Coordinates of C-alpha atoms and ligand atoms in Angstrom, one line a residue:
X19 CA 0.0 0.0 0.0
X20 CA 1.3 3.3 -1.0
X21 CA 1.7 6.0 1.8
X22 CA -0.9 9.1 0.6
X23 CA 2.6 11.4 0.1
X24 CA 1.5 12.7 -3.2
X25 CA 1.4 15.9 -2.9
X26 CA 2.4 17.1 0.4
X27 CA 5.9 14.8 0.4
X28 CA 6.9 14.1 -3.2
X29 CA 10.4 13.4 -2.4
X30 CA 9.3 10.4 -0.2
X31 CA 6.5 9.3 -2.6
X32 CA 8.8 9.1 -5.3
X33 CA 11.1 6.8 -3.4
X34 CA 8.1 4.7 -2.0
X35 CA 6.7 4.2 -6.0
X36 CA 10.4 3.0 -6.7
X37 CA 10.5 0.6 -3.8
X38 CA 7.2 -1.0 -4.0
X39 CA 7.1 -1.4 -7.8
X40 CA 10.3 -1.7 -9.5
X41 CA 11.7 -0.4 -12.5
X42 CA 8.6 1.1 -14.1
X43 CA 5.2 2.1 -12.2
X44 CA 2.4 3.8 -13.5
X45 CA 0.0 5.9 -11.5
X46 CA -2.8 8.2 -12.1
X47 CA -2.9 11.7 -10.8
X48 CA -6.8 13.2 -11.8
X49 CA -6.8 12.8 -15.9
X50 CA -3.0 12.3 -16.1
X51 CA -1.2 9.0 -16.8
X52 CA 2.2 8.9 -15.2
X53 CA 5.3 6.4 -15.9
X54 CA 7.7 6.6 -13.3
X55 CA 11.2 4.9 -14.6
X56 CA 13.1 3.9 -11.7
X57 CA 16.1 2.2 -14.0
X58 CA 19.6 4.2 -15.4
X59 CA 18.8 2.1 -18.5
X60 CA 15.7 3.6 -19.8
X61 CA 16.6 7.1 -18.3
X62 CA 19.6 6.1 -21.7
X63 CA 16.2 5.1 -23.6
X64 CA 14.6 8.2 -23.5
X65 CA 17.8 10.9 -23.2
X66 CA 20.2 9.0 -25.7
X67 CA 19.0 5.8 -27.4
X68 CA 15.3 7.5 -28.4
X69 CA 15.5 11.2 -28.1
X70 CA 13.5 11.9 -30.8
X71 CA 10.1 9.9 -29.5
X72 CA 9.8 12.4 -26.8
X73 CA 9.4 15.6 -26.3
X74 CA 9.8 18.1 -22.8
X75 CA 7.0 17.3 -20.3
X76 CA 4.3 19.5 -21.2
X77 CA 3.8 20.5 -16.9
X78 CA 7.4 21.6 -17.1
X79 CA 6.4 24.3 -20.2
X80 CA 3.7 25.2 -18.8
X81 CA 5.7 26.1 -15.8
X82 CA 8.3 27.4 -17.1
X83 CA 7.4 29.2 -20.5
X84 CA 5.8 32.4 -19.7
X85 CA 9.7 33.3 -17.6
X86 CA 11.8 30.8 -20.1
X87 CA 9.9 30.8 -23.4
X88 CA 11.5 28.9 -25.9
X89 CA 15.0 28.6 -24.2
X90 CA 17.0 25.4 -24.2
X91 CA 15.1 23.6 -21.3
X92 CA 11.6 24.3 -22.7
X93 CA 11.8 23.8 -26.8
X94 CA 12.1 20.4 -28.7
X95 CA 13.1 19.4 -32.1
X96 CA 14.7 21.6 -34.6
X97 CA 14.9 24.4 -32.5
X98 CA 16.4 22.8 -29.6
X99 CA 19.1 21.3 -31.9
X100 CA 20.1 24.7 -33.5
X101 CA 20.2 26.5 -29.9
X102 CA 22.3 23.7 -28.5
X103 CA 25.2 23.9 -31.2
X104 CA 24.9 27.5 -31.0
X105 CA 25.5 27.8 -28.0
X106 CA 27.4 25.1 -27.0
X107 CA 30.8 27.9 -27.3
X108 CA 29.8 29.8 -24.4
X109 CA 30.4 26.4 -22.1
X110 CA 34.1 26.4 -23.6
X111 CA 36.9 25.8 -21.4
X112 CA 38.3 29.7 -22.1
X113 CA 34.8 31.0 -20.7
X114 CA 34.3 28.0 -18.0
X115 CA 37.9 29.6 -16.7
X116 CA 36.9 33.5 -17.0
X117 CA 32.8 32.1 -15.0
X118 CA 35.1 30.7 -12.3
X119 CA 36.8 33.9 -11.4
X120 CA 34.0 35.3 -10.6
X121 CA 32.7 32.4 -8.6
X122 CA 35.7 32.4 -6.9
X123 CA 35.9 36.3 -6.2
X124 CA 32.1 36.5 -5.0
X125 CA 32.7 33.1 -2.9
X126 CA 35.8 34.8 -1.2
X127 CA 33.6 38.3 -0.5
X128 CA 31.4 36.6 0.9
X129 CA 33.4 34.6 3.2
X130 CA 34.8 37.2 4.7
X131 CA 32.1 38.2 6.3
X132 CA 31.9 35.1 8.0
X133 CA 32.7 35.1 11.9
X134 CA 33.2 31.3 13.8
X135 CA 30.6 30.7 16.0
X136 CA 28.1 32.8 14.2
X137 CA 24.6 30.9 13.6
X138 CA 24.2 31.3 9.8
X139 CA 20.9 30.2 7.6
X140 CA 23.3 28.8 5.1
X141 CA 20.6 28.4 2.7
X142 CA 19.3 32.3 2.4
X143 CA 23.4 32.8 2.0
X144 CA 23.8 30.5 -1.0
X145 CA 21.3 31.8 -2.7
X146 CA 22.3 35.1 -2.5
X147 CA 26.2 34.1 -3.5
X148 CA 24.7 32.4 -6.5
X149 CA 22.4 35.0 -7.8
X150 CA 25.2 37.3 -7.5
X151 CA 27.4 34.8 -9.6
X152 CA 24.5 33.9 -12.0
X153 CA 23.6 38.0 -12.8
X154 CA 27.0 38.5 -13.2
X155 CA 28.4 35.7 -15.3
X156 CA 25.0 36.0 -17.6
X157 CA 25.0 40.0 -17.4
X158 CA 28.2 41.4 -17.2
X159 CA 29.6 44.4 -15.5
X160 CA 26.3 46.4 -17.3
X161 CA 24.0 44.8 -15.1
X162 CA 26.1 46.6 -12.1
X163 CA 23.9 49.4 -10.9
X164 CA 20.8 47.0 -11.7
X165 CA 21.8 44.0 -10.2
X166 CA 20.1 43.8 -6.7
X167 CA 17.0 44.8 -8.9
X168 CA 17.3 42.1 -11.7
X169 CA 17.9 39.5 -9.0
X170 CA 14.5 40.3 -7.2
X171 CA 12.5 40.4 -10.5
X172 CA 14.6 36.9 -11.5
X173 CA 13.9 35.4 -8.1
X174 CA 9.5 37.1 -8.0
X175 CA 9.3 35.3 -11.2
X176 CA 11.0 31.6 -10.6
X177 CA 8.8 31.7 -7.2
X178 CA 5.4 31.9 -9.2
X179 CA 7.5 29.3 -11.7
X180 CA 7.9 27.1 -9.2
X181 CA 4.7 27.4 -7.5
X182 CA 2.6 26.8 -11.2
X183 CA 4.8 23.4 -11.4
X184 CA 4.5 22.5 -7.6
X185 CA 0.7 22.5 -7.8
X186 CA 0.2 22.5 -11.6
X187 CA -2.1 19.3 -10.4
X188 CA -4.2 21.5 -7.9
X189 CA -4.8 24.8 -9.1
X190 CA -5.3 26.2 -12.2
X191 CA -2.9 28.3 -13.9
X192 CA -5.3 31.2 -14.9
X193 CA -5.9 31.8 -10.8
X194 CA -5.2 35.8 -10.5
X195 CA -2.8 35.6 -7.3
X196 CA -0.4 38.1 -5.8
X197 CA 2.1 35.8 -6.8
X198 CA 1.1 35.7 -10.3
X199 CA 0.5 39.4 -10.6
X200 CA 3.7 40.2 -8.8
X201 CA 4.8 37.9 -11.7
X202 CA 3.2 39.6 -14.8
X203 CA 5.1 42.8 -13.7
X204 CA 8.5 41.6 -13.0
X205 CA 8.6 40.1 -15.8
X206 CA 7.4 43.3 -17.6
X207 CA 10.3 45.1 -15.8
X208 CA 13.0 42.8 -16.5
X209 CA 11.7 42.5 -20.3
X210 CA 12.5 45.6 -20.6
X211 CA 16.0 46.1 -18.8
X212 CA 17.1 42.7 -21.1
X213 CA 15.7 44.4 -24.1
X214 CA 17.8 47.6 -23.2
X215 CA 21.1 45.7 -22.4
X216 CA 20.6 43.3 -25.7
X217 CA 20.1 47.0 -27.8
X218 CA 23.1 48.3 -26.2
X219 CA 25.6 45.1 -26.7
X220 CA 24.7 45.2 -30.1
X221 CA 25.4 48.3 -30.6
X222 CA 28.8 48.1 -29.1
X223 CA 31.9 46.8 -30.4
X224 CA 32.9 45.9 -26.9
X225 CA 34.2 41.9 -26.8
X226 CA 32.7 41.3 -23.2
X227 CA 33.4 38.2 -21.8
X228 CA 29.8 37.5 -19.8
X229 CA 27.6 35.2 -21.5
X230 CA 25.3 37.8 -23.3
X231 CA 28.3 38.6 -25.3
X232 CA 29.2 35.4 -26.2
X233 CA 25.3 34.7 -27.1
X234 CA 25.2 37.4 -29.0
X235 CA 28.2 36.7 -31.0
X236 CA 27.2 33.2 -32.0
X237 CA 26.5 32.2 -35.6
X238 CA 25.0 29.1 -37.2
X239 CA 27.6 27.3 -39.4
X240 CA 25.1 26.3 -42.0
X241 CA 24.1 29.7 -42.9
X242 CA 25.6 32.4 -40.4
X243 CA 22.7 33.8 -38.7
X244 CA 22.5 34.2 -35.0
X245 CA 20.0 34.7 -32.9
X246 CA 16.9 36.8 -32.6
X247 CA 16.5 39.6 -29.6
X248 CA 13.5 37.3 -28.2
X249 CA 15.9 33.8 -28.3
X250 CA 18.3 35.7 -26.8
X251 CA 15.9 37.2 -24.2
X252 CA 14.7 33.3 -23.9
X253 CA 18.0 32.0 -23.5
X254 CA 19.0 34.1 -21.0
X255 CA 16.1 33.4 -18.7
X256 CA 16.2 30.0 -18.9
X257 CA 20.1 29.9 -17.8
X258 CA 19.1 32.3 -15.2
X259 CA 16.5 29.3 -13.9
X260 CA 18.4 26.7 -14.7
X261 CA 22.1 28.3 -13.1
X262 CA 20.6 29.4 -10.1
X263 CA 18.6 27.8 -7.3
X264 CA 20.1 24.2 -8.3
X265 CA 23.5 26.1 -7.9
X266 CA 22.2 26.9 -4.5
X267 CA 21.0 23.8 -3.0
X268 CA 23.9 21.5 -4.1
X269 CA 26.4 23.9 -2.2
X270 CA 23.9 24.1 0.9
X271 CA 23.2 20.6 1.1
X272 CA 27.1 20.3 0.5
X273 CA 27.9 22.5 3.6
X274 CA 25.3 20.1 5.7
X275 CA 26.8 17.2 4.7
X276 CA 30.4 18.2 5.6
X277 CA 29.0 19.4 8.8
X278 CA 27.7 15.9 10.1
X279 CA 30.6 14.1 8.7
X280 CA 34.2 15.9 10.2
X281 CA 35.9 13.1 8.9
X282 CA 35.3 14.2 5.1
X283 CA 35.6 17.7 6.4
X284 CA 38.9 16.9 7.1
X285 CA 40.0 15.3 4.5
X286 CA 38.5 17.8 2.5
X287 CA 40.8 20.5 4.5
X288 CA 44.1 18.5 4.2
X289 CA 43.7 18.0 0.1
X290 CA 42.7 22.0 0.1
X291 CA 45.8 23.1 2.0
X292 CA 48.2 20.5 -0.1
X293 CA 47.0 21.8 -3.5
X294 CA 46.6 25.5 -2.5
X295 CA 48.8 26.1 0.1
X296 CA 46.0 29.0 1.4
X297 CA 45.8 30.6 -1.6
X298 CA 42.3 31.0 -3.7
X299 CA 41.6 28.4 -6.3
X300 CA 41.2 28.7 -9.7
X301 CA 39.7 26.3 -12.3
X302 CA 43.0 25.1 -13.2
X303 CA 43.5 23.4 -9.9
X304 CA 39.8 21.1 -10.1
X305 CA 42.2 18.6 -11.7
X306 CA 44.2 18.7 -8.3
X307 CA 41.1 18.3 -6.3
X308 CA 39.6 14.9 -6.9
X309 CA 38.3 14.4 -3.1
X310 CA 36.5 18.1 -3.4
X311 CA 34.9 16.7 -6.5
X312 CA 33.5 13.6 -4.4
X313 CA 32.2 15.6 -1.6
X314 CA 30.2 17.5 -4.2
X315 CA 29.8 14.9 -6.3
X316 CA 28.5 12.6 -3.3
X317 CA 26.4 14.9 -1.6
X318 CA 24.3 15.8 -5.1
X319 CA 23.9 12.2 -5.6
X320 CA 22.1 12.3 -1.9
X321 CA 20.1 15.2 -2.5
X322 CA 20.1 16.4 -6.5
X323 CA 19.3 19.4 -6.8
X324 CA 16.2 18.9 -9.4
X325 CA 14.6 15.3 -7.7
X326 CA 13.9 14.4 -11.1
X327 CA 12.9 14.8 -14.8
X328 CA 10.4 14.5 -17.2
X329 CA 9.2 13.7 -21.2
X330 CA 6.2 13.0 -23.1
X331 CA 6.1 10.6 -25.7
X332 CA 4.9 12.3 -29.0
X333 CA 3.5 8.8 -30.1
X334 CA 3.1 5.3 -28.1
X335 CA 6.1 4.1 -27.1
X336 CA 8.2 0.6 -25.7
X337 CA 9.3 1.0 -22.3
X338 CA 11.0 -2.0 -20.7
X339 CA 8.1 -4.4 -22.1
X340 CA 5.1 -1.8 -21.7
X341 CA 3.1 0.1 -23.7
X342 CA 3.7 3.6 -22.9
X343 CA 1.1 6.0 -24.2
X344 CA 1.2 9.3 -26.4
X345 CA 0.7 12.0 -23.9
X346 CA 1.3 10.4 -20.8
X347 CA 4.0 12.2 -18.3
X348 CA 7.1 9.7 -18.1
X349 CA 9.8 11.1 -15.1
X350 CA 12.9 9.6 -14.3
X351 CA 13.1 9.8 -10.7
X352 CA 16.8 10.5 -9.8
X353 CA 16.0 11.1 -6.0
X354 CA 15.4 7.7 -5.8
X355 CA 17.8 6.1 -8.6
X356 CA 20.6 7.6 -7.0
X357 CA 19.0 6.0 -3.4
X358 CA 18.8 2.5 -5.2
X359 CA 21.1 -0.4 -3.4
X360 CA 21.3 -2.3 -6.7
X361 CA 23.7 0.8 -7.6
X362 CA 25.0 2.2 -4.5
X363 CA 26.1 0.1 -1.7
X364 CA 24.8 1.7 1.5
X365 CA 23.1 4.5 -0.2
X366 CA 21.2 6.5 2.6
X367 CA 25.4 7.3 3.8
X368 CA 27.5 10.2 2.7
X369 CA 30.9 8.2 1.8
X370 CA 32.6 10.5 -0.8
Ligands
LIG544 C1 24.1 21.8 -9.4 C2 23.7 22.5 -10.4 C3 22.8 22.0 -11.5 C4 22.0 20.9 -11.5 C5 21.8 19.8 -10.5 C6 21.4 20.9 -12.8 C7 20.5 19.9 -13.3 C8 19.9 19.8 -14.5 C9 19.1 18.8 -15.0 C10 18.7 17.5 -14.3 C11 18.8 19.1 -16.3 C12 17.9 18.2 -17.3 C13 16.5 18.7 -17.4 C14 15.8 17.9 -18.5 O1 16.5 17.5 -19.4 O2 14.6 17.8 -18.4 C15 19.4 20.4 -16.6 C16 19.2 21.0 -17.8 C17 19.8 22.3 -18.1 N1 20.6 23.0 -17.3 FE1 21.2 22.5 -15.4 N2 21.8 22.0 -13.5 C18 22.6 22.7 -12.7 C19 23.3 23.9 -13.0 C20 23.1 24.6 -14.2 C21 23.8 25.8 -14.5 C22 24.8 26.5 -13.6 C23 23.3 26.2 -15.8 C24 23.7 27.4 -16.6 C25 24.1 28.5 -16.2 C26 22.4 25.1 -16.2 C27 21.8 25.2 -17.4 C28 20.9 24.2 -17.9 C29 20.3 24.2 -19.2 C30 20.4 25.3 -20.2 C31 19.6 23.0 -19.3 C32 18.7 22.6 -20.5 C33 19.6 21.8 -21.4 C34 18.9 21.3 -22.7 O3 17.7 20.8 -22.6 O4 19.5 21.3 -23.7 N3 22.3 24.2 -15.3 N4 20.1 20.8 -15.5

């Protein structure tokens, strides 16, 4: 018997579907048929072996589209193939390097302000490290003055994002709510600052380095055009979504981990002060740093930042011997692949 989790615990409901059913459950929620693939194999089926039979989840557009549009984590097809390659550049080592400075220089401001033995709610001060990284590695140094503002529109309109895909079974979209109209004039607002800085950029001759530039720079091979003011405007919302609460909870569920364990944290401390001798670190040294990688790897595998994701076949499909229908919602639950003891010996512990 299933515990009644859905929707108050869907972490724990997830894990309880895996555990009761096996590799692939179904389950209704009101008209809605879900698929609920509990196996690393047909997460390959859908992501890399049959791409092409599914398309993103239509409760993750509706979520997501009126902030992201027709950005990378929203579109399909033809679309999503052209964005991909062009902007696949902008993830080049050269830029991953130039991103990390700044990580590394907001990380270290903000450090400093740390005191031992002060109580701190690590998670309100992760989020606003990140935000700061994400507005400024996306934005530039043009987004200075405007930052504080473009990070509280960003952050009014992922909260009603959120909230449309956290009860997109309960309440319909169309609702008027103070969250939804504090939505509708964020977004208004920060339409129009993108709009300005997009006019502005291409009107300079200025190489930035911040993504925008690079965006904006980017050509198709085939036949040399680059993107359109509202892809751009798309593209940059959706990296703002996608870069920055999941940025957030790794490194906060990171810090708790370390917290409860002090022998990683000190082993994490002794490979630290044997690579950098005290000095800051820069993405050159992440080769040097394979037990920091575990830590963060490890503690993401315990708590991933986004429990899961989701496709919808565009016609019936095969999945592991059943008939999955056009239409239906089919998730990969990660949460509970990555709590699976067929994969990971002892998998409720944190053992970097
Ligand atoms: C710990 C941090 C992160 C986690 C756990 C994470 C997780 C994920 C997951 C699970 C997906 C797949 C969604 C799907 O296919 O349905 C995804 C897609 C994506 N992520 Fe992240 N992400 C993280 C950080 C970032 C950052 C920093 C950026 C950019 C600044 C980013 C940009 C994207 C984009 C653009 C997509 C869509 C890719 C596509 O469909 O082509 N993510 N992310």
């Amino acid at each position: 018997m299933l515990p009644r989790l859905f929707p108050f615990d869907p972490l724990a409901f997830g894990l309880a579907v895996a555990r009761e059913f096996g590799d692939i459950a179904h389950y209704s929620l009101g008209p809605l048929h879900v698929y609920q693939l509990n196996h690393p194999d047909f997460a390959r089926q859908i992501l890399v072996e049959q791409p092409e039979k599914f398309h993103k989840a239509r409760l993750i557009k509706r979520a997501f589209r009126p902030f992201a549009g027709e950005g990378l984590l929203t579109s399909d097809g033809a679309l999503w193939k052209r964005q991909r390659r062009l902007m696949q550049p902008a993830f080049h080592h050269g830029h991953l390097v130039t991103y990390g400075a700044v990580m590394v220089e907001y990380a270290a401001r903000m450090a400093d302000m740390f005191r031992d033995g002060q109580t701190l709610d690590v998670d309100a001060a992760m989020s606003k490290l990140t935000l700061r990284i994400v507005v400024k590695t996306l934005f530039g140094a043009d987004v200075a003055g405007e930052a504080e503002e473009v990070g509280r529109l960003m952050v009014s309109v992922l909260d009603a994002a959120n909230q449309r895909l956290n009860s997109a079974l309960q309440l319909p979209s169309w609702v008027p709510t103070a969250r939804n109209l504090r939505e509708k004039h964020a977004l208004a607002r920060l339409d129009e600052i993108l709009q300005g800085l997009i006019a502005t950029r291409r009107s300079s001759r200025e190489q930035a380095n911040d993504l925008l530039s690079v965006l904006l720079r980017a050509t198709d091979e085939d036949n040399g055009s680059g993107m359109s003011d509202q892809q751009l405007r798309d593209e940059m919302m959706t990296l703002f979504l996608a870069g920055h609460e999941t940025t957030a909870m790794a490194l906060t569920w990171t810090w708790y981990l370390i917290s409860q364990h002090p022998d990683v944290e000190a082993r994490l401390h002794a490979e630290l002060d044997r690579v950098l001798h005290g000095r800051s670190p820069a993405a050159a040294d992440l080769v040097q740093l394979p037990y920091t990688e575990m830590v963060v790897r490890e503690a993401m595998r315990l708590y991933p930042p986004a429990a899961g994701f989701a496709r919808e076949p565009i016609a019936d499909v095969t999945i592991g011997g059943y008939t999955v229908p056009k239409g239906s919602l089919v998730t990969v639950n990660t949460y509970a692949l990555h709590r699976d003891p067929r994969f990971f010996e002892e998998p409720e512990r944190f053992n970097p």
